[in-house]
mmCIF file of C-alpha atoms in Angstrom:
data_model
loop_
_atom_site.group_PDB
_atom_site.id
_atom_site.type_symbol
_atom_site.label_atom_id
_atom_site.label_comp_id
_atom_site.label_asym_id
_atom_site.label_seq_id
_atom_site.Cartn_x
_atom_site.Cartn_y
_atom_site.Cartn_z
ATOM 1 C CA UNK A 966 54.382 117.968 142.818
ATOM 2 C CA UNK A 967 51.326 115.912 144.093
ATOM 3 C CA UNK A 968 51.864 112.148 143.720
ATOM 4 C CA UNK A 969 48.451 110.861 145.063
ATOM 5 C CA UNK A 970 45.465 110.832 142.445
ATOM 6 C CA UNK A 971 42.669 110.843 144.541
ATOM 7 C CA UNK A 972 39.210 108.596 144.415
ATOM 8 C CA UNK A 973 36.595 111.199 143.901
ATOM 9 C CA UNK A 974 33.169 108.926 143.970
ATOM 10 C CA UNK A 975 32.377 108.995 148.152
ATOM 11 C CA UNK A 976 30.659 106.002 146.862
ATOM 12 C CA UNK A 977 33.467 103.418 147.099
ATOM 13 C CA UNK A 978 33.038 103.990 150.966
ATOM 14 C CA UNK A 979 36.338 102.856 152.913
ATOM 15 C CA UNK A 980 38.345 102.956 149.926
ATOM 16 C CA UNK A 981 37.286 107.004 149.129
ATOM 17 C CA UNK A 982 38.165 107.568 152.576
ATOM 18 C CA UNK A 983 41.196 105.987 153.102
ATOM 19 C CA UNK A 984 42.450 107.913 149.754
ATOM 20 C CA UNK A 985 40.913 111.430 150.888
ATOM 21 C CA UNK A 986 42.878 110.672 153.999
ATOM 22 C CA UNK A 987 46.237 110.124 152.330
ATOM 23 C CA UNK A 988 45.891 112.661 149.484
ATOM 24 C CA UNK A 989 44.650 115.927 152.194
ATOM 25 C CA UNK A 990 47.692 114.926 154.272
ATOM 26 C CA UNK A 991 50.369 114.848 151.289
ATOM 27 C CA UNK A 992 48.760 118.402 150.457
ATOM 28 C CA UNK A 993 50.206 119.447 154.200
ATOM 29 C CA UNK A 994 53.645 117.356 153.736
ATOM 30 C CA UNK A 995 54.956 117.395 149.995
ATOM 31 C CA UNK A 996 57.287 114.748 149.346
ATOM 32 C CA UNK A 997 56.155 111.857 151.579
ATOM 33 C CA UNK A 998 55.352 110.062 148.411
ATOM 34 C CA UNK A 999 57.774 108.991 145.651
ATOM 35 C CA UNK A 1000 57.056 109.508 142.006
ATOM 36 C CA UNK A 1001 56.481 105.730 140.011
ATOM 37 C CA UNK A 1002 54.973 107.009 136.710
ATOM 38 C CA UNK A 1003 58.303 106.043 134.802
ATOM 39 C CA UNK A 1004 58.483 102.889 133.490
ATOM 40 C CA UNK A 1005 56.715 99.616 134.548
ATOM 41 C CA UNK A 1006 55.302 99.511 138.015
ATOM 42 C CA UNK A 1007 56.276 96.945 140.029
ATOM 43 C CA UNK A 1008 54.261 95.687 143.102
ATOM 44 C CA UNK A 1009 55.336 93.509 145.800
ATOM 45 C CA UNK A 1010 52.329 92.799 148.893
ATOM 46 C CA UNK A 1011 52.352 90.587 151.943
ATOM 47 C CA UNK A 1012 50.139 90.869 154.937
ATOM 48 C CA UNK A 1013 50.134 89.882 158.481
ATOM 49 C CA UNK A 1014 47.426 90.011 161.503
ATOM 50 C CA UNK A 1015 45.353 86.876 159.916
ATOM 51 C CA UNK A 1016 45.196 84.857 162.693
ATOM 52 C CA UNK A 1017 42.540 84.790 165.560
ATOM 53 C CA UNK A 1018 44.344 86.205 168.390
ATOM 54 C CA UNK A 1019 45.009 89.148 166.292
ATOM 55 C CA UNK A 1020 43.142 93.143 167.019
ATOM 56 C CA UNK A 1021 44.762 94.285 163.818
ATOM 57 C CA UNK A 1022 45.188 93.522 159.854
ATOM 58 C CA UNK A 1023 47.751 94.661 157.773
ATOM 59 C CA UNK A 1024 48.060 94.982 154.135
ATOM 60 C CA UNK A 1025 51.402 96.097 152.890
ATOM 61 C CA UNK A 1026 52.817 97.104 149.193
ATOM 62 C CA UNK A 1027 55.848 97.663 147.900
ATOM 63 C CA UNK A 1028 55.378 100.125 144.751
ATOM 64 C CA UNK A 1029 58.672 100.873 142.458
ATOM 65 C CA UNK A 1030 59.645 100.510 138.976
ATOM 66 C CA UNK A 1031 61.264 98.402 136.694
ATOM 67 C CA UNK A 1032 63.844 101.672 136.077
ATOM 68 C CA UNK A 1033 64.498 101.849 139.620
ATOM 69 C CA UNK A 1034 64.611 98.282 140.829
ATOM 70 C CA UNK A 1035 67.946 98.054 137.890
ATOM 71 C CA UNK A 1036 69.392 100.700 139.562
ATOM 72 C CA UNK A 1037 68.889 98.792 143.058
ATOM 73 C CA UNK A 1038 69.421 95.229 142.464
ATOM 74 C CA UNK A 1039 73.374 95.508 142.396
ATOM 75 C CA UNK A 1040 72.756 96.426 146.042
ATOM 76 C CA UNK A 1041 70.579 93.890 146.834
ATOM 77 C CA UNK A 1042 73.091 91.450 145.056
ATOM 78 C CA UNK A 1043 76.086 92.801 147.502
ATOM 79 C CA UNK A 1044 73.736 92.559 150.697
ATOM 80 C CA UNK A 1045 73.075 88.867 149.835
ATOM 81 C CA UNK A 1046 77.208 87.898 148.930
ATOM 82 C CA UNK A 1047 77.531 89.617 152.239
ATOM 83 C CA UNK A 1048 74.793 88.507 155.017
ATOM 84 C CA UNK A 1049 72.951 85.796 152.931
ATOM 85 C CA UNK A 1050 74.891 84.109 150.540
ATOM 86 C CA UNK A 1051 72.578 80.868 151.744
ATOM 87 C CA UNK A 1052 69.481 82.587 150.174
ATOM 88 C CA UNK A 1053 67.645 82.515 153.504
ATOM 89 C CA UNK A 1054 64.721 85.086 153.165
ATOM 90 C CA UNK A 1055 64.416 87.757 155.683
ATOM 91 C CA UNK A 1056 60.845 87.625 157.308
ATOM 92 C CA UNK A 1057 59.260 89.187 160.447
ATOM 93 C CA UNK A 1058 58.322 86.144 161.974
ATOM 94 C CA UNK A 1059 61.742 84.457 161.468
ATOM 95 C CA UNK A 1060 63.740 87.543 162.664
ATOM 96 C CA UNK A 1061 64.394 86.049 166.301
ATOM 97 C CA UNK A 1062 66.795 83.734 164.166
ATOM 98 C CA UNK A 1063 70.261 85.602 165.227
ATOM 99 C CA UNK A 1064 71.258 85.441 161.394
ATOM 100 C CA UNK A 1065 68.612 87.117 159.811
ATOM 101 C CA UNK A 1066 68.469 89.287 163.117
ATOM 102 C CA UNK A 1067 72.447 90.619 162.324
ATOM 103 C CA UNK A 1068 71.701 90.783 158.491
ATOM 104 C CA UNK A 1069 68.451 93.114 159.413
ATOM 105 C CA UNK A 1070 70.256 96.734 159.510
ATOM 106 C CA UNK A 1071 72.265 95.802 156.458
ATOM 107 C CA UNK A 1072 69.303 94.872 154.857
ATOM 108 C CA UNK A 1073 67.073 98.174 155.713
ATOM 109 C CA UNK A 1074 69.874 100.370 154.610
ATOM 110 C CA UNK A 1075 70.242 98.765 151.325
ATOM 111 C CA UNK A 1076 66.017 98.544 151.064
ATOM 112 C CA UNK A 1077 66.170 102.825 152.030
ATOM 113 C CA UNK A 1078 68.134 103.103 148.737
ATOM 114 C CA UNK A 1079 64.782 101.413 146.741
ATOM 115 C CA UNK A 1080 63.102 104.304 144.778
ATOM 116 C CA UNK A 1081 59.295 104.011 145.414
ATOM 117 C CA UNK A 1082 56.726 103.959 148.239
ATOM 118 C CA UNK A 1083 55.506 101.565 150.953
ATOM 119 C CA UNK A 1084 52.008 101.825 151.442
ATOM 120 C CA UNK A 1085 50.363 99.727 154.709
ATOM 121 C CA UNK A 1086 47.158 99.589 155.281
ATOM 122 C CA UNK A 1087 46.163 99.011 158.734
ATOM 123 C CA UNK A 1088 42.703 97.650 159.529
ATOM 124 C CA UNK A 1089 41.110 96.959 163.349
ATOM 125 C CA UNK A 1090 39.258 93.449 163.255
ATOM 126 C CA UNK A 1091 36.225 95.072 164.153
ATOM 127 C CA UNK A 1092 35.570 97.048 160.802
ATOM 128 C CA UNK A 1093 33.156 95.268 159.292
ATOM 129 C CA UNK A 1094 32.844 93.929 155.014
ATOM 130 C CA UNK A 1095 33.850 96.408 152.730
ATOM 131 C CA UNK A 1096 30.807 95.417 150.847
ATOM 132 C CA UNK A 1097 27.131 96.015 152.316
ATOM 133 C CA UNK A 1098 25.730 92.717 152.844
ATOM 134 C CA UNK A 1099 28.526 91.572 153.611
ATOM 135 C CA UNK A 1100 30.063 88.276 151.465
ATOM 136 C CA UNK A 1101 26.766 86.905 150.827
ATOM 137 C CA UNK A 1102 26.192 90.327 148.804
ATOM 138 C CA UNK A 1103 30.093 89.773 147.333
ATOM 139 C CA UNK A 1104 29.185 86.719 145.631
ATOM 140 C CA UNK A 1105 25.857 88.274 144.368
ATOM 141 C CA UNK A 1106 27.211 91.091 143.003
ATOM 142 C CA UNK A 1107 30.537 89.661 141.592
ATOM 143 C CA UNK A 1108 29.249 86.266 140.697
ATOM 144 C CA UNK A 1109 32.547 85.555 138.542
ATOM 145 C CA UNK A 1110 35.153 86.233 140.489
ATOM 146 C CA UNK A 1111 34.602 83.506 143.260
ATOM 147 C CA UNK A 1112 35.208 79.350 142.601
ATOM 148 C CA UNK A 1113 31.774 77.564 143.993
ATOM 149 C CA UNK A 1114 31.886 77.336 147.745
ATOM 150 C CA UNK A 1115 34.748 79.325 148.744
ATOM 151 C CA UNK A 1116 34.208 80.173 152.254
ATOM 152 C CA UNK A 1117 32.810 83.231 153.546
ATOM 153 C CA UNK A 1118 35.680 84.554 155.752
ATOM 154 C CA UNK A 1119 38.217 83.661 152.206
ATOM 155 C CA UNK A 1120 35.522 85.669 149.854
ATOM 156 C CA UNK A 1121 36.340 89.100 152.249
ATOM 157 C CA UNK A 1122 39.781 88.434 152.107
ATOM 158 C CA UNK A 1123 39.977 88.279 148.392
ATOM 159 C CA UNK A 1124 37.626 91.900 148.601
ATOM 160 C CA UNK A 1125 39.719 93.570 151.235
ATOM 161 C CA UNK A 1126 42.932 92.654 148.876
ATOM 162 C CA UNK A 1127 41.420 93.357 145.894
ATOM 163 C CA UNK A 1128 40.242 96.595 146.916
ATOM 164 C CA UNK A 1129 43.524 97.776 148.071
ATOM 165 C CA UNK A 1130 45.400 96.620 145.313
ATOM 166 C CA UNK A 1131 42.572 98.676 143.321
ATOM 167 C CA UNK A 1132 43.226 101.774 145.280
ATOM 168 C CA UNK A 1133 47.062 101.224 144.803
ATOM 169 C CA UNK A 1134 46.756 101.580 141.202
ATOM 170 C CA UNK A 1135 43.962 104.229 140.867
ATOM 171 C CA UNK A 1136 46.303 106.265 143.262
ATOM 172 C CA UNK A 1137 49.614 105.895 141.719
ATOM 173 C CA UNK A 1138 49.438 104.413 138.257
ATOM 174 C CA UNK A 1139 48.742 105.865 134.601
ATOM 175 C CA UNK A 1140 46.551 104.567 132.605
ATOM 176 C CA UNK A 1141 48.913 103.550 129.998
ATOM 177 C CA UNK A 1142 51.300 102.438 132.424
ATOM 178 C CA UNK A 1143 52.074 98.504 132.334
ATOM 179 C CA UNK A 1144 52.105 97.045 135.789
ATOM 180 C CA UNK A 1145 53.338 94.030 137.618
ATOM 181 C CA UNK A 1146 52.105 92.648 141.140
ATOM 182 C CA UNK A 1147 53.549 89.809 142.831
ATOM 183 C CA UNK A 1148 51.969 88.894 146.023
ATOM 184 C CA UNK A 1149 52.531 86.670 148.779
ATOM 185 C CA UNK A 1150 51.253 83.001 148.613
ATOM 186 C CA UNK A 1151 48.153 82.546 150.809
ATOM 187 C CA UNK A 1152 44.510 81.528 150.656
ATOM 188 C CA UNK A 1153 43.065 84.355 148.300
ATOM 189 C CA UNK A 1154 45.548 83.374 145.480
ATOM 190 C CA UNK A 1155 45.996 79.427 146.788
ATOM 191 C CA UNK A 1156 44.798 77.947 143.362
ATOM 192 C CA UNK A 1157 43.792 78.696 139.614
ATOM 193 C CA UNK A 1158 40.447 78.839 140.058
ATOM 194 C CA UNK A 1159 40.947 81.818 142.646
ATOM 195 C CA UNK A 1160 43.735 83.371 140.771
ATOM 196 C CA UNK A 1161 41.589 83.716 137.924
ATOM 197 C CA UNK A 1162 38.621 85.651 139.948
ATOM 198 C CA UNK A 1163 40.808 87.639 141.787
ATOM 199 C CA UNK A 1164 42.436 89.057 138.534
ATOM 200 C CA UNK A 1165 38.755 89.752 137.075
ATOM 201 C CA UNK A 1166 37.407 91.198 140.909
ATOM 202 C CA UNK A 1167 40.661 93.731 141.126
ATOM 203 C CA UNK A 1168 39.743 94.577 137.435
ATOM 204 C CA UNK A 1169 36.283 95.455 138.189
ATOM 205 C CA UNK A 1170 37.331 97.682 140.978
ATOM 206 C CA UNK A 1171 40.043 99.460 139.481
ATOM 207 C CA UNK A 1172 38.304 100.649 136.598
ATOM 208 C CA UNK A 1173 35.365 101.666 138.434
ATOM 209 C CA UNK A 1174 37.263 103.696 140.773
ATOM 210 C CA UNK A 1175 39.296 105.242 137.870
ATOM 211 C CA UNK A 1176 37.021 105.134 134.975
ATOM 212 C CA UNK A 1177 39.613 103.893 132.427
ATOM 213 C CA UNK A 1178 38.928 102.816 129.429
ATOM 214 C CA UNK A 1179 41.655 101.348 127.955
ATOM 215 C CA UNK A 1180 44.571 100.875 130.317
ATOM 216 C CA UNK A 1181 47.540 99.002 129.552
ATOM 217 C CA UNK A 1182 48.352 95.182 130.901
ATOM 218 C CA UNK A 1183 48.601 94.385 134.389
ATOM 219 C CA UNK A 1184 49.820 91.249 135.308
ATOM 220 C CA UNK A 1185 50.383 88.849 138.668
ATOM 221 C CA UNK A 1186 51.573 86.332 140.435
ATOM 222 C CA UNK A 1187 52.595 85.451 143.522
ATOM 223 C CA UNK A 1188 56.309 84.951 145.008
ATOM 224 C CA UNK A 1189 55.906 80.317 144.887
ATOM 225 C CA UNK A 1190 56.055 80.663 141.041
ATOM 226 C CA UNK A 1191 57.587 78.976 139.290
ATOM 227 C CA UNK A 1192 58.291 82.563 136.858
ATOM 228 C CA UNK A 1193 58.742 84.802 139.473
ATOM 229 C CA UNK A 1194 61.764 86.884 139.399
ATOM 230 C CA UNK A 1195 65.021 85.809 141.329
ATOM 231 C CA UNK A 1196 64.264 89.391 143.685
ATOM 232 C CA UNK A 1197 60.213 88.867 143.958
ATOM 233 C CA UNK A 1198 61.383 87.168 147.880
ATOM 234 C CA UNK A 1199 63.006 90.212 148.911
ATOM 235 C CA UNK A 1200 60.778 93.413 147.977
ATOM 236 C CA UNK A 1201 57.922 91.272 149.261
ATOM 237 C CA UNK A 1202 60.190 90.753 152.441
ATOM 238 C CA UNK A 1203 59.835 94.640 152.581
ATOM 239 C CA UNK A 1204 56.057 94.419 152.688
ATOM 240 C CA UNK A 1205 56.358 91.273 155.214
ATOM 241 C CA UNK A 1206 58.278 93.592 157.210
ATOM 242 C CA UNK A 1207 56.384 96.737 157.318
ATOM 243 C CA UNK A 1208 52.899 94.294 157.747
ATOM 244 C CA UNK A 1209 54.469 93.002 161.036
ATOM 245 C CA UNK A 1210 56.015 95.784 162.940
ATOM 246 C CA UNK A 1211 52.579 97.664 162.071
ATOM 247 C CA UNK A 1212 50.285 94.977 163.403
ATOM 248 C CA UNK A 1213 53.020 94.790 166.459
ATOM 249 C CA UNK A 1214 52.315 98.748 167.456
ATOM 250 C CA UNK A 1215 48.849 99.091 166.312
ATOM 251 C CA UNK A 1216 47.782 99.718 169.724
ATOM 252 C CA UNK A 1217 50.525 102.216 170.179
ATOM 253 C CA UNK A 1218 50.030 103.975 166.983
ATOM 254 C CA UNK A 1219 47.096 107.097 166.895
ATOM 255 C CA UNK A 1220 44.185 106.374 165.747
ATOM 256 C CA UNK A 1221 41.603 109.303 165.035
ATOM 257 C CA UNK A 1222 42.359 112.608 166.501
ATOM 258 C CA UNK A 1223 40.197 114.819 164.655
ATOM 259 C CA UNK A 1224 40.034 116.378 160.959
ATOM 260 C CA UNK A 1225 43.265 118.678 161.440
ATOM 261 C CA UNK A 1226 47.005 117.310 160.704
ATOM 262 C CA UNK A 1227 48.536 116.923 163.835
ATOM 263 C CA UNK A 1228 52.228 115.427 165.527
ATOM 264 C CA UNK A 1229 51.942 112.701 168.202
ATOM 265 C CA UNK A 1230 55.140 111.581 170.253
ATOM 266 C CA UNK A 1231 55.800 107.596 170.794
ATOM 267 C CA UNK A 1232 58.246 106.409 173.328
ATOM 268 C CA UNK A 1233 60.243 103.932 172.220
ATOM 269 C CA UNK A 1234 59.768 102.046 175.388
ATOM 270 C CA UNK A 1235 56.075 101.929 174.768
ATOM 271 C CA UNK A 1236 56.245 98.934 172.136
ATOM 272 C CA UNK A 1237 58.085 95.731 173.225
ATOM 273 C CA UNK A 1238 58.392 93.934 170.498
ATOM 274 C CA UNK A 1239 62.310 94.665 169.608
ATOM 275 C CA UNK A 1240 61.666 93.745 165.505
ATOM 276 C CA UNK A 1241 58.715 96.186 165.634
ATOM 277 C CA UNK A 1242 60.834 98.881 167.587
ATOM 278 C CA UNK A 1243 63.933 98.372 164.781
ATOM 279 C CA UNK A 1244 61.447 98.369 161.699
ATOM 280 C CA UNK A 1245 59.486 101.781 163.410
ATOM 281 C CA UNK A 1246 62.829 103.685 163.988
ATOM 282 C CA UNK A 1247 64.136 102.415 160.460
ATOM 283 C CA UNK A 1248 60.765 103.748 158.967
ATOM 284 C CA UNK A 1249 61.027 106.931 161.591
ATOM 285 C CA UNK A 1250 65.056 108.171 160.722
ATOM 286 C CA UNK A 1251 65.985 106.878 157.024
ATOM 287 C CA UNK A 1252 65.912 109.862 155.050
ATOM 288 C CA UNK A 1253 65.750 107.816 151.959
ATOM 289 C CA UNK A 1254 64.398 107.471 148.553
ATOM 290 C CA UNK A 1255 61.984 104.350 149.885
ATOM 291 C CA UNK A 1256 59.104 106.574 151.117
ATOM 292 C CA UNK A 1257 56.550 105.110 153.836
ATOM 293 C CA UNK A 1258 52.776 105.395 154.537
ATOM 294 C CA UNK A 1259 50.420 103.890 156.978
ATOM 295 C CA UNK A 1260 46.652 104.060 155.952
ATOM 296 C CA UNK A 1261 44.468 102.976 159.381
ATOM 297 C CA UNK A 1262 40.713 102.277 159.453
ATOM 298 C CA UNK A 1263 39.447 102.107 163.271
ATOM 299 C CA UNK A 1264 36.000 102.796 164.913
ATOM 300 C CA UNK A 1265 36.015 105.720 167.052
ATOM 301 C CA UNK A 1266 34.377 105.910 170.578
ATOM 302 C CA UNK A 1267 30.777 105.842 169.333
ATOM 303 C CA UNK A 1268 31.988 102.701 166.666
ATOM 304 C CA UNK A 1269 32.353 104.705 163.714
ATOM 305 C CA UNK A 1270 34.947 103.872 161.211
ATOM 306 C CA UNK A 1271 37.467 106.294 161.078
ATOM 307 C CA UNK A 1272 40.650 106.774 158.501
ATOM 308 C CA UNK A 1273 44.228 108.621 158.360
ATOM 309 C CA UNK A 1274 47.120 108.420 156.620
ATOM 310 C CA UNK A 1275 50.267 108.409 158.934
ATOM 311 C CA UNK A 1276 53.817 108.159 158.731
ATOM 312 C CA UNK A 1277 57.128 108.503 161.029
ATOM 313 C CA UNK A 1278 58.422 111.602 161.073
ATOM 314 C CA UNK A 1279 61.766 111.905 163.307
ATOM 315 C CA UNK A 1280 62.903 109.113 165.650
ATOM 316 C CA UNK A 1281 59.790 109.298 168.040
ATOM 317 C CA UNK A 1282 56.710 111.019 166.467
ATOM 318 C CA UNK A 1283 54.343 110.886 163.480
ATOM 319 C CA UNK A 1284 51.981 113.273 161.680
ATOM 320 C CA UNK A 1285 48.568 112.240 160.016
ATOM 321 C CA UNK A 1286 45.450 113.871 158.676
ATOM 322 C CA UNK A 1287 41.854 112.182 158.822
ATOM 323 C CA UNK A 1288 38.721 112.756 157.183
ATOM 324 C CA UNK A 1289 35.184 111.725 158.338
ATOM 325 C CA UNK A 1290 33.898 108.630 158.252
ATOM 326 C CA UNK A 1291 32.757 106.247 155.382
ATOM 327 C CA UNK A 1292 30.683 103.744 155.050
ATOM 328 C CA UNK A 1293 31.513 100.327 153.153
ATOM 329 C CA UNK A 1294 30.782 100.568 149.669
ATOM 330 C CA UNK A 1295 27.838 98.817 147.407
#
């Protein structure tokens, strides 16, 4: 059974790729994705690659459902008695701390047990604004949705975000479907001012890329507070996680290799980072119910932005599919 519901105006530019990319290549592999129509969606996000030095960004959600995060928290509530009972969160960054780094495996193998799907989206610093025009057009064109004199470089933040969480929903949720996201604490989502824009700027762009007209509530807030479930720090660890290793073997991963699904082998050797290398072959071996899928946007040899959907299959190699290029959207 297909799981993806595609974007089908080639008008919302990256974000009609990126989809066309991910929906052709579940046609080819049935069963990458995991069903989340029952119940309450739940959505957990964190993102890495924001800082200067960086090639790569990386968006990464955690989609499940009320139904089957029940079923999981007993395990989550074992793993902590067991490897955490001090609460400690597990985080990429922090994972050269030897406790966190010997409660990792136990913590994968209980996350593999998660029903749902985690969806990263992978994007080289190059691309340019998902919006023509750029932020200066953002602000004209969404004049509610930003507080006065939020920076440029914030305002395409809050887009890229926005837009992904929009494609998130458009490609997974029903329309009369309650949802819940609960994102990490950073500068998009940093105050109430912003928290209210953000909420009105995903709206916008979910309903224009689905055309519903009366969908049920969808709610957020972000993992600092203060009503944020007890397990919001650990499915957005998951995210954190996946966000990391991807930024950490972006330039090992493929990139555009033409319209046809195709297998590439990756040595293990090839990446060095040993957390990116655990989370890969994690992601690359679990045959579990947590499915996995990395969406990439990356200009090709004559700078044209290119998309595919990838994701581990077997220890070493991946498959992906990848349509033609898009433009940004207006």
């Amino acid at each position: 059974m297909k799981i993806w519901q595609s974007v089908i105006d080639e008008g919302a530019g990256y974000l009609f790729s990126l989809s066309d990319s991910l929906s052709i290549t579940e046609t080819k592999f049935p069963g990458m994705l995991a069903s989340v129509a029952n119940g309450a969606m739940i959505i957990a996000s964190d993102y890495s690659g924001q800082h200067k030095e960086a090639t790569h960004e990386a968006y990464s959600f955690l989609v499940t459902t009320d139904l089957a995060l029940n079923e999981w928290l007993p395990l989550l509530q074992e793993f902590r008695e067991r490897w955490l009972p001090d609460g400690r969160r597990i985080s990429f960054k922090k994972l050269n701390e030897p406790v966190r780094w010997r409660a990792l495996p136990a913590f994968l193998e209980a996350a593999g047990k998660l029903s749902g799907n985690l969806i990263t989206v992978l994007i080289d610093r190059r691309v340019g604004s998902f919006i023509d025009g750029g932020s200066e057009s953002a602000l004209e064109v969404f004049p509610d949705c930003f507080p006065p004199h939020t920076k440029y470089g914030t305002v395409e933040k809050m887009l890229r975000l926005a837009s992904f969480v929009a494609l998130i929903l458009s490609g997974l949720r029903r329309e009369n479907q309650p949802s819940v996201w609960i994102s990490d604490h950073d500068e998009t989502l940093d105050s109430h001012e912003k928290c209210e824009g953000f909420a009105r700027l995903a709206t916008y762009l979910t309903f224009g890329l689905t055309g519903w007209k009366n969908a049920a509530d969808h709610l957020f807030g972000t993992t600092e507070s203060p009503t944020a479930p007890y397990w919001s720090e650990d499915i957005a660890a998951l995210a954190d996680l996946a966000a990391g290793a991807y930024c950490q073997m972006s330039n090992h991963l493929p990139t555009f290799l033409g319209k046809e699904a195709w297998q590439v082998l990756v040595a293990p050797g090839d990446v060095e980072s040993q957390r990116a290398r655990t989370i890969g072959d994690w992601l690359a071996t679990s045959n579990s119910a947590l499915k996995h899928v990395l969406l990439r946007l990356e200009p090709d040899g004559r700078g044209e932005v290119r998309s595919s959907a990838q994701a581990f299959s077997g220890k070493l190699q991946y498959f992906l599919e990848t349509p033609s290029a898009n433009q940004p959207s207006t």
